[in-house]
CSV table of C-alpha atoms and ligand atoms in Angstrom, one decimal:
chain,number,residue,atom,x,y,z
A,229,UNK,CA,91.8,92.2,133.1
A,230,UNK,CA,89.7,95.1,131.7
A,231,UNK,CA,92.2,97.7,133.2
A,232,UNK,CA,95.1,95.7,131.5
A,233,UNK,CA,93.1,95.6,128.2
A,234,UNK,CA,92.6,99.4,128.2
A,235,UNK,CA,96.2,100.1,128.8
A,236,UNK,CA,97.1,97.9,125.9
A,237,UNK,CA,94.7,99.8,123.7
A,238,UNK,CA,96.1,103.0,125.2
A,239,UNK,CA,99.6,101.9,124.2
A,240,UNK,CA,98.4,101.0,120.6
A,241,UNK,CA,96.8,104.3,120.2
A,242,UNK,CA,99.8,106.0,121.5
A,243,UNK,CA,102.0,104.0,118.8
A,244,UNK,CA,99.6,104.9,116.0
A,245,UNK,CA,99.4,108.5,117.0
A,246,UNK,CA,103.3,108.7,117.2
A,247,UNK,CA,103.5,107.1,113.8
A,248,UNK,CA,101.1,109.5,112.5
A,249,UNK,CA,103.0,112.5,113.9
A,250,UNK,CA,106.3,111.0,112.7
A,251,UNK,CA,104.7,110.8,109.1
A,252,UNK,CA,103.4,114.3,109.4
A,253,UNK,CA,106.9,115.5,110.3
A,254,UNK,CA,108.4,113.7,107.4
A,255,UNK,CA,105.6,115.1,105.0
A,256,UNK,CA,106.7,118.5,106.1
A,257,UNK,CA,110.2,117.9,105.8
A,258,UNK,CA,109.6,116.7,102.2
A,259,UNK,CA,107.7,119.8,101.4
A,260,UNK,CA,110.5,122.1,102.7
A,261,UNK,CA,113.1,119.9,100.9
A,262,UNK,CA,111.4,120.8,97.8
A,263,UNK,CA,111.1,124.4,98.6
A,264,UNK,CA,114.8,124.7,99.8
A,265,UNK,CA,116.5,122.6,97.1
A,266,UNK,CA,117.6,119.8,99.2
A,267,UNK,CA,117.0,117.3,96.4
A,268,UNK,CA,119.3,116.5,93.7
A,269,UNK,CA,119.7,113.9,91.0
A,270,UNK,CA,122.5,111.2,90.4
A,271,UNK,CA,122.7,109.7,87.0
A,272,UNK,CA,123.4,106.0,86.4
A,273,UNK,CA,124.8,104.9,83.0
A,274,UNK,CA,123.1,102.2,80.6
A,275,UNK,CA,125.1,100.2,78.3
A,276,UNK,CA,124.0,99.0,75.0
A,277,UNK,CA,124.8,95.3,74.7
A,278,UNK,CA,125.2,95.3,70.9
A,279,UNK,CA,127.5,98.2,70.5
A,280,UNK,CA,129.1,98.6,73.9
A,281,UNK,CA,128.0,102.4,73.9
A,282,UNK,CA,126.3,104.3,76.5
A,283,UNK,CA,122.6,104.0,75.7
A,284,UNK,CA,121.2,106.2,78.3
A,285,UNK,CA,121.3,107.3,82.1
A,286,UNK,CA,118.6,106.6,84.7
A,287,UNK,CA,117.8,109.6,87.0
A,288,UNK,CA,117.8,108.7,90.8
A,289,UNK,CA,116.8,111.3,93.4
A,290,UNK,CA,118.9,112.0,96.5
A,291,UNK,CA,117.8,113.9,99.5
A,292,UNK,CA,120.4,115.6,101.6
A,293,UNK,CA,118.6,116.5,104.9
A,294,UNK,CA,120.4,119.3,106.7
A,295,UNK,CA,120.3,117.5,110.1
A,296,UNK,CA,120.0,113.8,109.1
A,297,UNK,CA,122.4,113.6,106.0
A,298,UNK,CA,121.6,111.5,103.0
A,299,UNK,CA,118.1,109.9,103.2
A,300,UNK,CA,117.8,106.9,100.7
A,301,UNK,CA,114.9,107.0,98.3
A,302,UNK,CA,113.5,103.7,99.7
A,303,UNK,CA,112.8,105.5,103.0
A,304,UNK,CA,111.0,108.5,101.8
A,305,UNK,CA,109.4,107.7,98.5
A,306,UNK,CA,106.9,105.3,99.8
A,307,UNK,CA,105.7,107.9,102.3
A,308,UNK,CA,105.7,110.6,99.7
A,309,UNK,CA,103.6,108.3,97.5
A,310,UNK,CA,100.9,107.8,100.3
A,311,UNK,CA,100.9,111.5,101.2
A,312,UNK,CA,100.4,112.7,97.6
A,313,UNK,CA,103.4,115.0,97.8
A,314,UNK,CA,105.2,112.6,95.2
A,315,UNK,CA,103.2,114.3,92.4
A,316,UNK,CA,105.2,117.5,93.2
A,317,UNK,CA,108.6,115.5,93.7
A,318,UNK,CA,108.2,113.7,90.6
A,319,UNK,CA,107.5,116.9,88.5
A,320,UNK,CA,110.7,118.3,90.0
A,321,UNK,CA,112.6,115.2,89.0
A,322,UNK,CA,111.2,115.1,85.3
A,323,UNK,CA,111.9,118.9,85.0
A,324,UNK,CA,115.5,118.5,86.4
A,325,UNK,CA,116.4,115.3,84.3
A,326,UNK,CA,115.1,116.9,81.1
A,327,UNK,CA,117.0,120.1,81.6
A,328,UNK,CA,120.1,118.3,82.5
A,329,UNK,CA,119.8,115.9,79.2
A,330,UNK,CA,119.5,119.2,77.2
A,331,UNK,CA,122.6,120.7,78.8
A,332,UNK,CA,124.5,117.5,78.0
A,333,UNK,CA,123.4,117.6,74.5
A,334,UNK,CA,124.3,121.4,74.3
A,335,UNK,CA,127.7,120.5,75.5
A,336,UNK,CA,128.1,118.2,72.7
A,337,UNK,CA,127.9,114.8,74.7
A,338,UNK,CA,126.6,112.0,72.3
A,339,UNK,CA,122.8,111.8,72.6
A,340,UNK,CA,121.0,109.3,74.6
A,341,UNK,CA,117.6,109.3,76.4
A,342,UNK,CA,117.2,110.1,80.0
A,343,UNK,CA,115.2,107.7,82.2
A,344,UNK,CA,113.0,109.1,85.0
A,345,UNK,CA,111.2,107.0,87.6
A,346,UNK,CA,107.5,107.9,88.0
A,347,UNK,CA,105.1,106.9,90.7
A,348,UNK,CA,102.0,105.0,89.4
A,349,UNK,CA,99.8,107.4,90.9
A,350,UNK,CA,100.3,109.6,88.0
A,351,UNK,CA,98.6,107.0,85.8
A,352,UNK,CA,95.5,107.2,87.9
A,353,UNK,CA,95.2,110.7,88.9
A,354,UNK,CA,96.3,114.3,88.0
A,355,UNK,CA,97.2,115.3,84.4
A,356,UNK,CA,100.4,113.3,83.4
A,357,UNK,CA,100.3,114.1,79.7
A,358,UNK,CA,99.7,117.9,80.7
A,359,UNK,CA,102.6,117.8,83.1
A,360,UNK,CA,105.0,116.0,80.7
A,361,UNK,CA,104.1,118.3,77.7
A,362,UNK,CA,104.8,121.4,80.0
A,363,UNK,CA,108.1,120.2,81.0
A,364,UNK,CA,109.3,119.1,77.5
A,365,UNK,CA,108.2,122.5,76.1
A,366,UNK,CA,110.0,124.4,79.1
A,367,UNK,CA,113.2,122.4,78.7
A,368,UNK,CA,113.0,122.0,75.0
A,369,UNK,CA,114.0,118.4,75.2
A,370,UNK,CA,113.0,116.2,72.4
A,371,UNK,CA,110.3,113.5,73.7
A,372,UNK,CA,112.4,110.8,72.0
A,373,UNK,CA,115.2,111.5,74.6
A,374,UNK,CA,112.8,110.8,77.6
A,375,UNK,CA,112.0,107.5,79.1
A,376,UNK,CA,109.3,107.0,81.9
A,377,UNK,CA,110.0,104.0,84.2
A,378,UNK,CA,106.9,102.8,85.8
A,379,UNK,CA,107.1,100.0,88.5
A,380,UNK,CA,105.3,96.9,87.5
A,381,UNK,CA,104.1,96.0,90.8
A,382,UNK,CA,102.3,99.3,91.2
A,383,UNK,CA,100.0,99.0,88.3
A,384,UNK,CA,97.7,96.6,89.8
A,385,UNK,CA,94.8,97.8,88.0
A,386,UNK,CA,95.9,98.0,84.4
A,387,UNK,CA,92.6,99.9,83.6
A,388,UNK,CA,91.7,101.1,80.3
A,389,UNK,CA,92.6,104.6,81.7
A,390,UNK,CA,96.3,103.6,82.3
A,391,UNK,CA,96.5,102.0,78.7
A,392,UNK,CA,95.2,105.2,77.2
A,393,UNK,CA,97.6,107.5,79.2
A,394,UNK,CA,100.5,105.3,78.0
A,395,UNK,CA,99.2,105.2,74.5
A,396,UNK,CA,99.2,108.9,74.4
A,397,UNK,CA,102.5,109.1,75.8
A,398,UNK,CA,103.7,106.7,73.3
A,399,UNK,CA,102.1,108.7,70.4
A,400,UNK,CA,104.0,111.9,71.7
A,401,UNK,CA,107.4,109.8,71.0
A,402,UNK,CA,108.1,109.0,74.7
A,403,UNK,CA,109.5,105.7,75.7
A,404,UNK,CA,107.6,103.6,78.5
A,405,UNK,CA,109.5,101.2,80.5
A,406,UNK,CA,108.3,98.6,82.8
A,407,UNK,CA,110.5,98.7,86.0
A,408,UNK,CA,111.2,95.9,88.5
A,409,UNK,CA,109.8,93.3,85.9
A,410,UNK,CA,109.1,90.1,87.6
A,411,UNK,CA,108.4,91.4,91.2
A,412,UNK,CA,104.5,92.1,90.6
A,413,UNK,CA,101.9,89.5,90.4
A,414,UNK,CA,100.1,90.5,87.3
A,415,UNK,CA,103.1,90.5,85.1
A,416,UNK,CA,102.0,88.4,82.0
A,417,UNK,CA,98.5,90.0,81.7
A,418,UNK,CA,100.2,93.6,82.0
A,419,UNK,CA,102.7,92.6,79.4
A,420,UNK,CA,99.8,91.7,76.9
A,421,UNK,CA,97.8,94.8,77.5
A,422,UNK,CA,100.1,97.6,78.1
A,423,UNK,CA,101.6,99.7,75.2
A,424,UNK,CA,105.3,99.7,76.6
A,425,UNK,CA,108.7,99.5,74.8
A,426,UNK,CA,111.0,98.1,77.3
A,427,UNK,CA,111.2,96.1,80.3
A,428,UNK,CA,113.8,96.1,83.2
A,429,UNK,CA,114.5,92.9,84.8
A,430,UNK,CA,114.6,93.2,88.5
A,431,UNK,CA,117.9,93.0,90.2
A,432,UNK,CA,116.8,90.0,92.3
A,433,UNK,CA,116.7,87.9,89.2
A,434,UNK,CA,120.2,89.2,88.0
A,435,UNK,CA,122.1,88.6,91.1
A,436,UNK,CA,123.7,85.2,91.3
A,437,UNK,CA,121.9,83.9,88.2
A,438,UNK,CA,125.0,82.2,86.9
A,439,UNK,CA,124.9,79.8,89.8
A,440,UNK,CA,121.1,79.5,90.2
A,441,UNK,CA,119.4,77.3,87.7
A,442,UNK,CA,116.1,78.4,88.6
A,443,UNK,CA,116.9,82.2,88.3
A,444,UNK,CA,118.7,81.7,85.0
A,445,UNK,CA,115.6,79.6,83.7
A,446,UNK,CA,113.1,82.5,84.6
A,447,UNK,CA,115.5,85.2,83.0
A,448,UNK,CA,116.0,83.1,79.8
A,449,UNK,CA,112.3,82.8,79.5
A,450,UNK,CA,111.6,86.3,80.2
A,451,UNK,CA,113.9,87.6,77.6
A,452,UNK,CA,112.8,85.3,75.1
A,453,UNK,CA,109.2,86.4,75.7
A,454,UNK,CA,110.0,90.2,75.8
A,455,UNK,CA,111.9,89.7,72.4
A,456,UNK,CA,108.8,88.1,70.8
A,457,UNK,CA,106.8,91.1,71.9
A,458,UNK,CA,109.4,93.3,70.4
A,459,UNK,CA,110.5,94.9,73.8
A,460,UNK,CA,113.8,96.1,74.7
A,461,UNK,CA,115.2,93.9,77.7
A,462,UNK,CA,117.3,95.8,80.2
A,463,UNK,CA,119.1,94.1,83.1
A,464,UNK,CA,119.8,96.1,86.2
A,465,UNK,CA,121.8,95.5,89.2
A,466,UNK,CA,124.6,93.8,87.3
A,467,UNK,CA,127.6,93.5,89.7
A,468,UNK,CA,129.9,90.8,88.4
A,469,UNK,CA,131.6,90.0,84.9
A,470,UNK,CA,130.1,86.5,85.4
A,471,UNK,CA,126.5,88.1,85.4
A,472,UNK,CA,127.4,90.2,82.5
A,473,UNK,CA,128.7,87.2,80.4
A,474,UNK,CA,125.7,85.3,81.2
A,475,UNK,CA,123.2,87.9,80.2
A,476,UNK,CA,125.0,88.6,77.1
A,477,UNK,CA,124.7,85.0,76.1
A,478,UNK,CA,120.9,85.3,76.8
A,479,UNK,CA,120.8,88.3,74.2
A,480,UNK,CA,119.8,91.0,76.7
A,481,UNK,CA,119.7,94.3,75.2
A,482,UNK,CA,121.2,96.7,77.7
A,483,UNK,CA,123.0,96.6,81.0
A,484,UNK,CA,123.0,98.6,84.1
A,485,UNK,CA,124.8,98.0,87.4
A,486,UNK,CA,127.8,98.7,89.6
A,487,UNK,CA,130.0,96.7,87.3
A,488,UNK,CA,129.9,99.5,85.0
A,489,UNK,CA,129.2,102.4,87.3
A,490,UNK,CA,127.0,103.4,90.2
A,491,UNK,CA,124.8,106.6,90.1
A,492,UNK,CA,127.0,109.6,89.6
A,493,UNK,CA,126.7,113.5,89.9
A,494,UNK,CA,126.2,115.2,86.7
A,495,UNK,CA,129.9,116.3,86.2
A,496,UNK,CA,131.0,112.8,87.0
A,497,UNK,CA,128.6,111.5,84.7
A,498,UNK,CA,129.8,113.7,81.8
A,499,UNK,CA,133.3,112.7,82.4
A,500,UNK,CA,132.3,109.1,82.4
A,501,UNK,CA,130.7,109.5,79.0
A,502,UNK,CA,133.9,111.2,77.7
A,503,UNK,CA,136.2,108.5,78.8
A,504,UNK,CA,134.0,105.6,78.1
A,505,UNK,CA,135.6,102.9,76.0
A,506,UNK,CA,132.9,100.4,75.1
A,507,UNK,CA,135.0,98.3,73.0
A,508,UNK,CA,136.6,96.5,76.1
A,509,UNK,CA,133.2,95.2,77.0
A,510,UNK,CA,132.4,93.6,73.7
B,7,C2E,P1,114.9,101.4,91.0
B,7,C2E,O1,114.1,102.4,89.9
B,7,C2E,O2,114.7,100.0,90.7
B,7,C2E,O3,116.3,101.9,91.0
B,7,C2E,C1,117.6,101.1,90.9
B,7,C2E,C2,118.1,101.1,92.3
B,7,C2E,O4,119.2,100.2,92.3
B,7,C2E,C3,118.8,102.5,92.6
B,7,C2E,O5,118.6,102.8,94.0
B,7,C2E,C4,120.4,102.3,92.3
B,7,C2E,O6,121.3,103.0,92.8
B,7,C2E,C5,120.5,100.7,92.6
B,7,C2E,N1,121.4,100.0,91.9
B,7,C2E,C6,121.9,100.3,90.6
B,7,C2E,N2,122.9,99.4,90.2
B,7,C2E,C7,123.0,98.6,91.3
B,7,C2E,C8,123.9,97.3,91.6
B,7,C2E,O7,124.6,96.8,90.6
B,7,C2E,N3,123.6,96.6,92.7
B,7,C2E,C9,122.9,97.3,93.5
B,7,C2E,N4,122.7,96.5,95.0
B,7,C2E,N5,122.0,98.3,93.6
B,7,C2E,C10,122.3,99.0,92.3
B,7,C2E,P2,118.2,103.9,94.7
B,7,C2E,O8,118.8,105.2,94.1
B,7,C2E,O9,118.5,103.8,96.2
B,7,C2E,O10,116.7,104.0,94.4
B,7,C2E,C11,115.8,103.1,95.0
B,7,C2E,C12,114.4,103.1,94.4
B,7,C2E,O11,113.7,104.2,94.8
B,7,C2E,C13,114.4,103.1,92.9
B,7,C2E,O12,114.4,101.9,92.5
B,7,C2E,C14,112.8,103.7,92.6
B,7,C2E,O13,112.0,102.8,92.9
B,7,C2E,C15,113.0,104.8,93.7
B,7,C2E,N6,113.5,106.1,93.3
B,7,C2E,C16,114.7,106.6,92.9
B,7,C2E,N7,114.5,107.9,92.4
B,7,C2E,C17,113.2,108.1,92.3
B,7,C2E,C18,112.7,109.2,91.7
B,7,C2E,O14,113.2,110.3,91.3
B,7,C2E,N8,111.2,109.3,91.6
B,7,C2E,C19,110.6,108.1,92.1
B,7,C2E,N9,109.3,108.1,92.1
B,7,C2E,N10,111.1,106.9,92.6
B,7,C2E,C20,112.5,107.1,92.7
B,8,CA,CA1,114.0,102.3,87.9
B,9,CA,CA1,114.2,98.7,89.0
B,10,CA,CA1,112.8,99.2,92.6
């Protein structure tokens, strides 16, 4: 029995060891991906519910690995977060997104803010204010044209420090958006304490809401609550006309989802903006 036990432990050790070396490999690949330009950004339009106009774009990272092809962010962002390389990836993303927004402005596209996803780590360690100021200066983007999306579930400790950093960003003119709202477990106390401007209702609440009385009750209540707190409410993951219709009746402020467009490369996005006819959605 002892022998069998030993071999099981050996097996587990081996598994953990393999996992560890897999993670190391991925970490090294992420590092070289940054250095060799394997990352790019796609942009997904956001639509203003009241005017039908394009109200912004969310930048979403894409990794084209030379051997594995496209690796989805859900696969590498979590590991990038545990390994710390997320700090460098996010800085690259913010820089690239701000640079691109400035280019669009200079090309004469209608002005809109660009939204970037940030790991919660930035709010706990490192110098977020310094990094953002540096990027804005370098790219000459107006801080009002930048939105930072932060995942609600990741802000478990809404410490004084986090609140202070958010307040500083806000004072600079930057918009803070609480992403994936409803998926964390401290939502309401967060809402009360954090100096945010916007919340994004998680896709899981949007999909099929017209046929699900519980979902629609939650969405209705959250939108009402958000409005009382003077927050801008964005619904993400809208795929059907029916969902759109329902959310419009609930007075949601902005829409995002495949119904309008998936994430696009920069040129496609510019084309999309130019041919966009908002009146057909009003
Ligand atoms: P997220 O911030 O919640 O982004 C929304 C995700 O939903 C994106 O997936 C987007 O392509 C997808 N999506 C948009 N509309 C629809 C729709 O109508 N239906 C469905 N089914 N999906 C829709 P993506 O690009 O694969 O990103 C996944 C997650 O990875 C993001 O979730 C975000 O948490 C993270 N992520 C993406 N880019 C970055 C980045 O640059 N930095 C960081 N830190 N995280 C990122
Ligand atoms: Ca997001
Ligand atoms: Ca989200
Ligand atoms: Ca998400």
